[in-house]
mmCIF file of C-alpha atoms in Angstrom:
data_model
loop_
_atom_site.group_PDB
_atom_site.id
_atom_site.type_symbol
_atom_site.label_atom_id
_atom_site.label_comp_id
_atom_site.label_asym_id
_atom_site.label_seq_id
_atom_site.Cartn_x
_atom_site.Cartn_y
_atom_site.Cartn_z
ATOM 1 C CA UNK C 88 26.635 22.219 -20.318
ATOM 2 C CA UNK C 89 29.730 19.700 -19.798
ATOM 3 C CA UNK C 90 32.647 19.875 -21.813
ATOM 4 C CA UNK C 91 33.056 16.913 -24.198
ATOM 5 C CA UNK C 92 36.757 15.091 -24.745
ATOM 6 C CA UNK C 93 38.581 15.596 -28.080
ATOM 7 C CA UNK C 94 38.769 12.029 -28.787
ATOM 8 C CA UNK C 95 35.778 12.391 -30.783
ATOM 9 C CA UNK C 96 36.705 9.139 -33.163
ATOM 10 C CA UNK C 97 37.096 6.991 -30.013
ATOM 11 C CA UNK C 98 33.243 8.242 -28.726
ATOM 12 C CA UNK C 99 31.553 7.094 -32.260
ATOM 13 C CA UNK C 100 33.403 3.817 -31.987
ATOM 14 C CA UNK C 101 32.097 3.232 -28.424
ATOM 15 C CA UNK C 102 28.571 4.388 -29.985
ATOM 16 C CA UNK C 103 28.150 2.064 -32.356
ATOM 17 C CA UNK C 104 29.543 -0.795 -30.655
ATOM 18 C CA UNK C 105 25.797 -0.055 -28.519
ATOM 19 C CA UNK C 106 24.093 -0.998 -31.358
ATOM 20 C CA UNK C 107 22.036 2.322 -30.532
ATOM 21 C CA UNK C 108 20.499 5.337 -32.796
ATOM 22 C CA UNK C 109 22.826 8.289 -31.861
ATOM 23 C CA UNK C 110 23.765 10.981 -32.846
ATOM 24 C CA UNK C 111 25.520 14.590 -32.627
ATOM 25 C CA UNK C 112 24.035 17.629 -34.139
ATOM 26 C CA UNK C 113 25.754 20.943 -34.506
ATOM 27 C CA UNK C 114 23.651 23.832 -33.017
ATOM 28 C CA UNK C 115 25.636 26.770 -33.930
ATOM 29 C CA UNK C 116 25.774 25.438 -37.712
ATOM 30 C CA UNK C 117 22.465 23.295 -37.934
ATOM 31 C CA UNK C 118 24.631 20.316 -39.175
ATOM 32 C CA UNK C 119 24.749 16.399 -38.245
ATOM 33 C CA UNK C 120 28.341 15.551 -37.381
ATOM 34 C CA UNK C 121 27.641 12.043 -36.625
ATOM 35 C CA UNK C 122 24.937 9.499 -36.878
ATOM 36 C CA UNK C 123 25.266 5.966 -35.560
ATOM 37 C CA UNK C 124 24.695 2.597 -38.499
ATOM 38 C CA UNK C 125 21.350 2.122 -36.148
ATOM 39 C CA UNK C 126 20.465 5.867 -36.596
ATOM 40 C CA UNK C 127 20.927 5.514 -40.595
ATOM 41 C CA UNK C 128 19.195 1.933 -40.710
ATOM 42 C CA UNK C 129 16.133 3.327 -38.515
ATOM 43 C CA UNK C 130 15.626 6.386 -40.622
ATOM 44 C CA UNK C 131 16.286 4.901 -44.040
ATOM 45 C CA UNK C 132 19.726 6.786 -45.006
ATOM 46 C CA UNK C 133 22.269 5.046 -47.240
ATOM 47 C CA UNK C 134 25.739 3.915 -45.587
ATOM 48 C CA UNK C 135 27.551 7.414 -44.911
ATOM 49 C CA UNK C 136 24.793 9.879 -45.652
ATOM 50 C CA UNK C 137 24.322 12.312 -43.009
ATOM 51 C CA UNK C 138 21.086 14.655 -43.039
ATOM 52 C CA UNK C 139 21.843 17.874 -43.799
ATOM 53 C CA UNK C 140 19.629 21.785 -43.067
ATOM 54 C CA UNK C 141 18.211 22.763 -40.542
ATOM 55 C CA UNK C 142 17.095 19.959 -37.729
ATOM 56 C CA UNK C 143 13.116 21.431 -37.689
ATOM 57 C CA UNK C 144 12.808 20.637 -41.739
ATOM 58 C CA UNK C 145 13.037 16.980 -40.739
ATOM 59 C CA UNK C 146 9.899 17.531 -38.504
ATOM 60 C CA UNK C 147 6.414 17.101 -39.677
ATOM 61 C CA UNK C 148 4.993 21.307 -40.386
ATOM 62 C CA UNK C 149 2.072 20.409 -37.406
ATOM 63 C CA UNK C 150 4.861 19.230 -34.738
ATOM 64 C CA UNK C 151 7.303 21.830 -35.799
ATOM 65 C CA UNK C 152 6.581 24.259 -32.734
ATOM 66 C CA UNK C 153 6.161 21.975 -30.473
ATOM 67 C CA UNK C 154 9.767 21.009 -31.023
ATOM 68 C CA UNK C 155 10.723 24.202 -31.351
ATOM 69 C CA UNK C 156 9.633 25.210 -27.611
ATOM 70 C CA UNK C 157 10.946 22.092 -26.437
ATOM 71 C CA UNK C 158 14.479 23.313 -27.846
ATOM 72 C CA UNK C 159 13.819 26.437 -26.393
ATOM 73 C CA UNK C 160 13.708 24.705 -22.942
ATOM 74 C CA UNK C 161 16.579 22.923 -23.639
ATOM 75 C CA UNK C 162 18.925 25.733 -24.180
ATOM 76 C CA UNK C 163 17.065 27.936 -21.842
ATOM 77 C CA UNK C 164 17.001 25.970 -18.606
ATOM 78 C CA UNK C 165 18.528 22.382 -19.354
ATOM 79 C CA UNK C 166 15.811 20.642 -19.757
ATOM 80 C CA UNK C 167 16.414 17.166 -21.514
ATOM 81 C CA UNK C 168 13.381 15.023 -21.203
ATOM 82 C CA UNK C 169 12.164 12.603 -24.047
ATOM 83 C CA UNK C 170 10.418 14.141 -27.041
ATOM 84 C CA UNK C 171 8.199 12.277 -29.195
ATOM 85 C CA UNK C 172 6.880 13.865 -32.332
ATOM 86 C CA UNK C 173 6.082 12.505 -36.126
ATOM 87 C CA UNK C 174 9.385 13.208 -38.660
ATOM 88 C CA UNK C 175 9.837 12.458 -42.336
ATOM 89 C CA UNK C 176 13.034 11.578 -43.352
ATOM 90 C CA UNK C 177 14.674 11.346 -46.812
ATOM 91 C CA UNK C 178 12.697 8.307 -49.208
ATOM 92 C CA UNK C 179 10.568 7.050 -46.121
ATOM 93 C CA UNK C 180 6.942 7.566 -44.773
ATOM 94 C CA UNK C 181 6.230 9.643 -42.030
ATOM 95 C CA UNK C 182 7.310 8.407 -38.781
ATOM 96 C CA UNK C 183 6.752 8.784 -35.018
ATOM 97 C CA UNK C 184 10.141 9.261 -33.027
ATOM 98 C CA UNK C 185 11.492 9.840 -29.766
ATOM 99 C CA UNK C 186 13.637 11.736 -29.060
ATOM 100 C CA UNK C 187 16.172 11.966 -25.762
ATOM 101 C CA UNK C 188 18.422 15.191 -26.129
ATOM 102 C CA UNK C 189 21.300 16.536 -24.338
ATOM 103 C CA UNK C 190 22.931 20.193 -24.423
ATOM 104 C CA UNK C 191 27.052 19.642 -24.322
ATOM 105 C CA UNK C 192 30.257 21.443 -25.308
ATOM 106 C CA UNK C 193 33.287 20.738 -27.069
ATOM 107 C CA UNK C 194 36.295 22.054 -26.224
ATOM 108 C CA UNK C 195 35.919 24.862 -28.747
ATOM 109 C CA UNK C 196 32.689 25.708 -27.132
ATOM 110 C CA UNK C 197 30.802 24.418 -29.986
ATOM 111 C CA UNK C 198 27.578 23.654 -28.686
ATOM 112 C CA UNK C 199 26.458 20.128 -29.268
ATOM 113 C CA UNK C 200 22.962 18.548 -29.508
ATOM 114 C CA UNK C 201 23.735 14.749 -28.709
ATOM 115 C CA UNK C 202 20.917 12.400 -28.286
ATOM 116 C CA UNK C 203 19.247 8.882 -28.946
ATOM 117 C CA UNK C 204 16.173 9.193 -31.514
ATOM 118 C CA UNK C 205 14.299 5.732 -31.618
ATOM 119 C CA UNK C 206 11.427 5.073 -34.902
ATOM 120 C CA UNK C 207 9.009 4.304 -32.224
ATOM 121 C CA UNK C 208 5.903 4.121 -35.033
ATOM 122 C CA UNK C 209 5.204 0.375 -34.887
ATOM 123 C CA UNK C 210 4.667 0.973 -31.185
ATOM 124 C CA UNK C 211 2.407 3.858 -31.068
ATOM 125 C CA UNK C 212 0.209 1.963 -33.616
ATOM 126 C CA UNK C 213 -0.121 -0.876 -31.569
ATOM 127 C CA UNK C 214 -0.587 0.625 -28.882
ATOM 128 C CA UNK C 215 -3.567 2.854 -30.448
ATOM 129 C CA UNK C 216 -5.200 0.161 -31.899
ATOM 130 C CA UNK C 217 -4.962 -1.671 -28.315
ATOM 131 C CA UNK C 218 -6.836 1.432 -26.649
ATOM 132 C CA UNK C 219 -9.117 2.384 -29.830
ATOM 133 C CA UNK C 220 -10.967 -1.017 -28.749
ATOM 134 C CA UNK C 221 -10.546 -1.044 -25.273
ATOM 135 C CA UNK C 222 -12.459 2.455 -25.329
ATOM 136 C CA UNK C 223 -14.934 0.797 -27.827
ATOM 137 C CA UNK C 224 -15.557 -1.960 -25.056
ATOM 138 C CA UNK C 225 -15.651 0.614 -22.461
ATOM 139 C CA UNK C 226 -18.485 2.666 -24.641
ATOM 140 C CA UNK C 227 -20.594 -0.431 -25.542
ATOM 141 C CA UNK C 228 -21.021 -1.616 -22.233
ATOM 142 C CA UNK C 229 -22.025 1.645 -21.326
ATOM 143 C CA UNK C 230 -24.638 1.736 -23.750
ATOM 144 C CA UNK C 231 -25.655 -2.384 -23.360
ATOM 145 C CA UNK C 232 -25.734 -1.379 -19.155
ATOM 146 C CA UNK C 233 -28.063 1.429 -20.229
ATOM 147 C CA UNK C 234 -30.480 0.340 -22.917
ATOM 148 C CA UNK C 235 -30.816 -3.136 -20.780
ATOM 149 C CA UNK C 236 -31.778 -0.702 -17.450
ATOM 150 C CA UNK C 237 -35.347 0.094 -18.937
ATOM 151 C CA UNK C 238 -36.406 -3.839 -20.185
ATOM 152 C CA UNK C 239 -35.437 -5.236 -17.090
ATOM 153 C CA UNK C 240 -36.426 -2.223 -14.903
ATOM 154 C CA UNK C 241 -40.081 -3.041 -16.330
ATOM 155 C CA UNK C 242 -39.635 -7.196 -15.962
ATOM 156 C CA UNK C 243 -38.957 -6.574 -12.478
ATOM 157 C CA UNK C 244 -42.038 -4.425 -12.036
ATOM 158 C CA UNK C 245 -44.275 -6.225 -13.890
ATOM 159 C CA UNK C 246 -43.131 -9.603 -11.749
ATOM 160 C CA UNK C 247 -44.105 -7.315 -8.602
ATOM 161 C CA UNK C 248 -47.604 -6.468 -9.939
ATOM 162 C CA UNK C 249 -47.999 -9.844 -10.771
ATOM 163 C CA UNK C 250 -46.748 -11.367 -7.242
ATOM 164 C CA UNK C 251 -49.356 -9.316 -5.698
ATOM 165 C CA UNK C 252 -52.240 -10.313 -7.483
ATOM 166 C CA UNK C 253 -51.352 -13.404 -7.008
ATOM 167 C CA UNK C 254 -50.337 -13.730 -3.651
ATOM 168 C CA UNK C 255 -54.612 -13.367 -3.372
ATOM 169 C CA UNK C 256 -55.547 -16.389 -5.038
ATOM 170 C CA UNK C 257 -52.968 -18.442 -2.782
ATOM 171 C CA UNK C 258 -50.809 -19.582 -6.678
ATOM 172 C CA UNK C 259 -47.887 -20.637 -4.928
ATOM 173 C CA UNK C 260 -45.878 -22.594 -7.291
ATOM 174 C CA UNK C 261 -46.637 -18.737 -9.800
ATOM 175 C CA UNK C 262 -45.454 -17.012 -7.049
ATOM 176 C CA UNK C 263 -42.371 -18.881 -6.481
ATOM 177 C CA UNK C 264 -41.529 -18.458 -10.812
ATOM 178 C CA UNK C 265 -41.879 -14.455 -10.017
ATOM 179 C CA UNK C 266 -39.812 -13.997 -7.402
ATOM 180 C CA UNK C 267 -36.846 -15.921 -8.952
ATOM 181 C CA UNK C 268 -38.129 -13.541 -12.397
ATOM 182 C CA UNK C 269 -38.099 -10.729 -10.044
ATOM 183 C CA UNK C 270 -34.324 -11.788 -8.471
ATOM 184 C CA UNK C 271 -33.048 -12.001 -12.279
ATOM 185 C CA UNK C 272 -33.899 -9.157 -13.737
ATOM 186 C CA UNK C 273 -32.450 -6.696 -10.535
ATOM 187 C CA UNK C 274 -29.537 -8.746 -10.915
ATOM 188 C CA UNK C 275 -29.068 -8.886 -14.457
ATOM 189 C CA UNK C 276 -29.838 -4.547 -14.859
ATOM 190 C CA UNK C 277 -26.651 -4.338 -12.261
ATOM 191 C CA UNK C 278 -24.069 -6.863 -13.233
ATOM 192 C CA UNK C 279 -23.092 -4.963 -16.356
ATOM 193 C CA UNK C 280 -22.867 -1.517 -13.835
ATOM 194 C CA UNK C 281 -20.695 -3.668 -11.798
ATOM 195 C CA UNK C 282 -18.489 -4.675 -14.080
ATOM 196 C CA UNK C 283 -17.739 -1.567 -15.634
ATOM 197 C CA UNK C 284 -17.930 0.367 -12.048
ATOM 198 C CA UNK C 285 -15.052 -2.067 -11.115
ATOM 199 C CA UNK C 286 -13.245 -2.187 -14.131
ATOM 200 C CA UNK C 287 -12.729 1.638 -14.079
ATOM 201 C CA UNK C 288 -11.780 1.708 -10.703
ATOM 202 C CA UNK C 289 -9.076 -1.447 -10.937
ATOM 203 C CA UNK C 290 -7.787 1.208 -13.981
ATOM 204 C CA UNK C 291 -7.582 4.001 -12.042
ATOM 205 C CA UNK C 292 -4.980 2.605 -9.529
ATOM 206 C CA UNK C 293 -2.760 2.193 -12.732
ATOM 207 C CA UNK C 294 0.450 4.418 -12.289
ATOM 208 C CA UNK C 295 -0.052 7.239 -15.556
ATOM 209 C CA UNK C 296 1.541 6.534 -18.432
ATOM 210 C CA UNK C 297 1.406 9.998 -20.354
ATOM 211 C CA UNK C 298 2.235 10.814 -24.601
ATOM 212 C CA UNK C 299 1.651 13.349 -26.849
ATOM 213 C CA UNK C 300 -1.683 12.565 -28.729
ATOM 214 C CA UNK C 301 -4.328 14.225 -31.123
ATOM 215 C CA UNK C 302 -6.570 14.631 -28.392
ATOM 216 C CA UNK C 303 -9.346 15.207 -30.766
ATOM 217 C CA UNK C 304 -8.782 11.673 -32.850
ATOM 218 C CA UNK C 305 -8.898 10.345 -29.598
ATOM 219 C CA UNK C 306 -12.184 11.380 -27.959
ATOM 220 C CA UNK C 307 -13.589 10.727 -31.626
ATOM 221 C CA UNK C 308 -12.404 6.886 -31.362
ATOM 222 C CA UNK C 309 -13.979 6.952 -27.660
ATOM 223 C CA UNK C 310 -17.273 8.347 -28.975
ATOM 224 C CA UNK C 311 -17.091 6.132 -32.045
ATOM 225 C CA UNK C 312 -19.986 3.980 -30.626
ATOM 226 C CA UNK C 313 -22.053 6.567 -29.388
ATOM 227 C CA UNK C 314 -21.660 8.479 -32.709
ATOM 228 C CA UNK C 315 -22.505 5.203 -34.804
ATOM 229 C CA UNK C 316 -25.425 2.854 -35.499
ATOM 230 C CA UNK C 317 -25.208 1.337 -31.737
ATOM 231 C CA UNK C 318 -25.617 4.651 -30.416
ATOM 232 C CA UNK C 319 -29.385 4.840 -31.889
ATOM 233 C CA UNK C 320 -30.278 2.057 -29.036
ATOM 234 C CA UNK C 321 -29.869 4.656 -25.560
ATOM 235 C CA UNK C 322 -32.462 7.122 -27.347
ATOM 236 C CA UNK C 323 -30.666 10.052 -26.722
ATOM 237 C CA UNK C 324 -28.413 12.414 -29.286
ATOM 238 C CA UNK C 325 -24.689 12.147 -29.025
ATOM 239 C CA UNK C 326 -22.515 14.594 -30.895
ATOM 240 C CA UNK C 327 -19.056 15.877 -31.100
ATOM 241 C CA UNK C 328 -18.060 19.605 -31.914
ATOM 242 C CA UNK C 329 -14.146 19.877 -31.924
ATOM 243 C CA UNK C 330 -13.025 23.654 -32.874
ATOM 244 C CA UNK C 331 -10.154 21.703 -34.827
ATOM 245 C CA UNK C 332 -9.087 18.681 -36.363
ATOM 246 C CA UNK C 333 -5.514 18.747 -34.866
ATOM 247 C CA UNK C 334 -5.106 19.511 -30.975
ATOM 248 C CA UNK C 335 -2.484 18.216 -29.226
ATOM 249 C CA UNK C 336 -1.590 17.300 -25.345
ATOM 250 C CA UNK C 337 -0.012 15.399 -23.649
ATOM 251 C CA UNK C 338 -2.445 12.789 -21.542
ATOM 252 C CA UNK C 339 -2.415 9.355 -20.118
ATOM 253 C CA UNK C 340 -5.156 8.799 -23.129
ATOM 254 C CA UNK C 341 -6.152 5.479 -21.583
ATOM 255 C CA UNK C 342 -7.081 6.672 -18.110
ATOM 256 C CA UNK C 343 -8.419 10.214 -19.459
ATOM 257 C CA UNK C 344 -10.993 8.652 -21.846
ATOM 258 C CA UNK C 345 -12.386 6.679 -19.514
ATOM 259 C CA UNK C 346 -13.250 9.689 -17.414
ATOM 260 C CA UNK C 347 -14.842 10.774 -20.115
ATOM 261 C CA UNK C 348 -16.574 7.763 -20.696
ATOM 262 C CA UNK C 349 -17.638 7.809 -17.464
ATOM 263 C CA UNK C 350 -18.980 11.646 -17.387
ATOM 264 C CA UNK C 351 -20.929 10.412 -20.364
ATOM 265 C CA UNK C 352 -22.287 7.670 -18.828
ATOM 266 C CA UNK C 353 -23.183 9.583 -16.456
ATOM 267 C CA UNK C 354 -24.808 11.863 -18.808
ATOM 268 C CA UNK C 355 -26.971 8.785 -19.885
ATOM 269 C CA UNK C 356 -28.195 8.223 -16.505
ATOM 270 C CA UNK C 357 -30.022 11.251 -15.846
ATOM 271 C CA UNK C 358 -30.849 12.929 -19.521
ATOM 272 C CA UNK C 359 -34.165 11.788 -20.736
ATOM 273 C CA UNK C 360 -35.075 10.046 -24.213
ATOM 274 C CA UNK C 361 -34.893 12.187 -26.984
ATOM 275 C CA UNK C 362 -32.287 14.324 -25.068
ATOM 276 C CA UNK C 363 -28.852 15.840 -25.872
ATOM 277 C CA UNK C 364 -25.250 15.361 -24.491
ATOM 278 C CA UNK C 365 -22.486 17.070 -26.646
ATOM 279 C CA UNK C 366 -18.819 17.033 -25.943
ATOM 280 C CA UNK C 367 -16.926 19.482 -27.276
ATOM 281 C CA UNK C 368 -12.839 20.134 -27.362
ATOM 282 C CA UNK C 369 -11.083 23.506 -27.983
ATOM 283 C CA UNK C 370 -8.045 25.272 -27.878
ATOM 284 C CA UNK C 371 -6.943 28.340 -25.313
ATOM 285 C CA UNK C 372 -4.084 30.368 -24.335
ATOM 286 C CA UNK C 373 -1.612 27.356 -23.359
ATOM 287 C CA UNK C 374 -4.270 24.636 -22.721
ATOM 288 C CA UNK C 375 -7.341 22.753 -23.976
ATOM 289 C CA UNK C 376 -10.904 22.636 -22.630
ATOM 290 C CA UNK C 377 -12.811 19.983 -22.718
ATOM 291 C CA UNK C 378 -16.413 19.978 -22.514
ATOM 292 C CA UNK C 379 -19.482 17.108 -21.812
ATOM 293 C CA UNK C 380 -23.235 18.554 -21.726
ATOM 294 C CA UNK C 381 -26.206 17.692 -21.134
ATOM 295 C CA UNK C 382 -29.901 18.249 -21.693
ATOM 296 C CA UNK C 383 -31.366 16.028 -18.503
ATOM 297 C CA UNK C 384 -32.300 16.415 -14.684
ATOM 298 C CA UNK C 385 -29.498 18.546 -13.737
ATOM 299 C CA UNK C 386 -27.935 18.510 -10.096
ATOM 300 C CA UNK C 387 -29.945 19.284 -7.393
ATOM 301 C CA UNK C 388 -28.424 22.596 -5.214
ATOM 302 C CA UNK C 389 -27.296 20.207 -2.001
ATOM 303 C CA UNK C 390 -25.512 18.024 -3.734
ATOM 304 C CA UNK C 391 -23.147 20.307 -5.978
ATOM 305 C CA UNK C 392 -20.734 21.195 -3.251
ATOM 306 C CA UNK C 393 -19.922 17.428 -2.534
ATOM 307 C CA UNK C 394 -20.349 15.843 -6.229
ATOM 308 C CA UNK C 395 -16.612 15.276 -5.839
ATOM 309 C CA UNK C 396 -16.206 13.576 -2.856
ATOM 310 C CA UNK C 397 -15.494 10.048 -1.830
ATOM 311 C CA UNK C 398 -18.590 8.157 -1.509
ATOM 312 C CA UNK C 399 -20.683 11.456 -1.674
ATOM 313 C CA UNK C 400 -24.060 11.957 -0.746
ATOM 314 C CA UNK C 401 -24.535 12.876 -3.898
ATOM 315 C CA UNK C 402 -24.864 9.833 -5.276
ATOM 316 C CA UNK C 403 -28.717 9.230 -6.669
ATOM 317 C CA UNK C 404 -30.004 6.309 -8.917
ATOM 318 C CA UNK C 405 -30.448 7.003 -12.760
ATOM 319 C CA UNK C 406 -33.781 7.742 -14.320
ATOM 320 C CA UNK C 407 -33.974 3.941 -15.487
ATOM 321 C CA UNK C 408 -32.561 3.307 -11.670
ATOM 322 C CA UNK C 409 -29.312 2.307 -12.315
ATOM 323 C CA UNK C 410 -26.823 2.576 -9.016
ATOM 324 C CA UNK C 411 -23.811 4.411 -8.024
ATOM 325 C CA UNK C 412 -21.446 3.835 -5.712
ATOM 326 C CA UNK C 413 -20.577 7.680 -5.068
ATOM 327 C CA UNK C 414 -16.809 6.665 -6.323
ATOM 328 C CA UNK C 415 -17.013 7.786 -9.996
ATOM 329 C CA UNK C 416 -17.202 11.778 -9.709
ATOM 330 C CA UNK C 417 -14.029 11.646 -6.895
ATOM 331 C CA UNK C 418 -11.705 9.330 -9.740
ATOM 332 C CA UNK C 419 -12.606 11.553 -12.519
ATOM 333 C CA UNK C 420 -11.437 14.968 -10.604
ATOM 334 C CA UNK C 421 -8.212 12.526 -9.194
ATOM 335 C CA UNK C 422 -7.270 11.704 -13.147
ATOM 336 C CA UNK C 423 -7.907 15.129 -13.868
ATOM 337 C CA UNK C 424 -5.472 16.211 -11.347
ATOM 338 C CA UNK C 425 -2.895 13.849 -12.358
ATOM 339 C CA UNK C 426 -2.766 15.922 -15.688
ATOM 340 C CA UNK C 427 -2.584 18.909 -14.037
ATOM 341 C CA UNK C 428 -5.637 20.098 -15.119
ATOM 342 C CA UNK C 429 -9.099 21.310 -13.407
ATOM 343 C CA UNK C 430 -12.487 19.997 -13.652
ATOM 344 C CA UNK C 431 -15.639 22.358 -12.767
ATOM 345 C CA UNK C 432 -19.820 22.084 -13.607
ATOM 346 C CA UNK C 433 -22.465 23.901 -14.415
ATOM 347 C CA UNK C 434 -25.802 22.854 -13.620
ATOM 348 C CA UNK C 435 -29.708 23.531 -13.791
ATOM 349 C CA UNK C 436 -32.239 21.321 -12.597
ATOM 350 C CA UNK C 437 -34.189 20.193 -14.903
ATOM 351 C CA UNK C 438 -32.219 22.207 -17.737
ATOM 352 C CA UNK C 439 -28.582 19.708 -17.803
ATOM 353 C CA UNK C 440 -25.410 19.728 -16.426
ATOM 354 C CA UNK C 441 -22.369 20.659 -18.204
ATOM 355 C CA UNK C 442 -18.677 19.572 -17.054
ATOM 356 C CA UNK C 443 -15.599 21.477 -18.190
ATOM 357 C CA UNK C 444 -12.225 19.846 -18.095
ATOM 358 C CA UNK C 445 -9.039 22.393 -18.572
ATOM 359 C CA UNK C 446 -5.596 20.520 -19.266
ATOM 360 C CA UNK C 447 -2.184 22.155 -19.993
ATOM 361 C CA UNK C 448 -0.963 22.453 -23.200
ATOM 362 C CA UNK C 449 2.550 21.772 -23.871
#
């Protein structure tokens, strides 16, 4: 901790002059001594008000520990990284703020919280309304790249049969209309893959951008689709089994829900009609596991020790022959990594595949 000067009127006239939400909280006491006009006008406290008791009453009950460890870093090791968390203040609703602390002394060895806490809830709702449909898009194409596999799978074989027969009786001008059927269909069952092959690889070059989220809202506004009416059209069973309501981490949510859009979709691609895939999120002992099974074709023996590689030879078509790249599997396990986390599988053939995804919990 660094001493702070005495001139402790001069530092709150320099603070405000930033315009910024500051302020200086009392550890030893659990009192405010300052808070900056922006700091009042953010929060909703009258002209001169400071907050009084102690600084964890101001936190919402489910965030409370969090916080708490995060102070206990602070004071333990220095620590002074940016905190967001949900508060209610005095008269207001319950917002979202973040918090940047640092640990200082006076020169009565009074130790000193100081810090800049920004109201940062308009932002985190935009920004989860911004990835709530992104993740929708990502879902339904999933399910429109599916469900249009089988239709156009049979168009193209039907236009084969057809070409045959009559390539015999010499129908040119017939067999010219098949072929460009044939052409069509192929290219109109992979141009959805593609896009959403690409798409998630363009995404996963993206430097992370990590937050503290409800991990559990979050892979229920990912599985939304799959949960609701448009889920009925891939003619399998999707459901969701969190142990809680409430489970928080700390996750690039973007990036990590489209790896589990894409073990899903994977899922889809080799579990049969009428089949299950359930993904399931719990708590452990300092981290959360994260769970997507399935009832299909399992993984063959060979390919289990490469199913993570770069352009594996694991890579097979789908029951309604959709492609792979062998690029999908390796980016998952990379944006696993990126949390610090671990992905494994266990698999059966013909009994499903189930992938387990452990993240820290901080």
């Amino acid at each position: 901790m660094h001493p702070l000067p005495s001139s402790i009127p001069l530092c709150h006239a320099l603070i405000e002059q930033t315009g910024q939400p500051f302020f200086i909280y009392e550890m030893d006491t659990g009192q405010f001594q300052y808070l900056s006009p922006k700091f009042k006008s953010s929060f909703g406290l009258e002209a001169g008000q400071l907050l009084t008791g102690d600084l964890l009453g101001f936190v919402h009950p489910e965030d409370r520990e969090f916080v708490a460890n995060k102070f206990t870093e602070l004071l333990t090791s220095g620590l002074d990284k940016p905190i967001e968390f949900r508060a209610q203040f005095p008269g207001k609703q319950e917002q979202w703020v973040c918090l940047s602390p640092s640990l200082q002394e006076n020169i009565t060895k009074q130790r000193l919280l100081i810090g800049h806490a920004a109201d940062i809830t308009a932002e985190r709702q935009n920004n989860d309304v911004l990835k709530k449909y992104s993740n929708k898009k990502n879902s339904i194409l999933n399910i429109l790249a599916h469900d249009l596999a089988g239709p156009l799978g049979m168009i193209h074989s039907l236009a084969n049969l057809l070409a045959e027969k009559i390539r015999e009786t010499g129908g040119e001008e017939a067999l010219h209309i098949l072929t460009l059927i044939e052409r069509s269909s192929s290219h109109g069952a992979n141009i959805i893959r593609q896009f959403t092959d690409q798409e998630f690889l363009e995404s996963s070059q993206v430097e992370l951008v990590t937050r503290r989220v409800n991990l559990v809202q979050k892979l229920r506004e990912g599985l939304e689709v799959y949960l609701g009416p448009e889920g009925e059209l891939i003619s399998k069973r999707v459901s969701f089994h969190p142990q809680r309501e409430v489970i928080f981490v700390e996750i690039d949510d973007n990036k990590f829900l489209q790896a589990i859009n894409n073990l899903i979709s994977n899922a889809l691609k080799f579990t049969p009609d009428c089949g299950d895939i359930t993904v399931s999120a719990a708590e452990e002992a300092g981290h959360v596991l994260v769970t997507v099974a399935d009832t299909g074709i399992g993984i063959p023996q060979k390919y289990q020790a490469t199913l993570f590689d770069k352009f594996t030879d694991a890579r097979r078509p789908g029951l309604q022959g959709e492609q792979s790249v062998g690029l999908g599997m390796s980016i998952i396990k990379n944006i696993v990594e990126w949390h610090r986390g671990e992905i494994w599988f266990e698999s059966e053939e013909d009994k499903g595949t189930t992938f387990f995804i452990r993240l820290p919990q901080e």
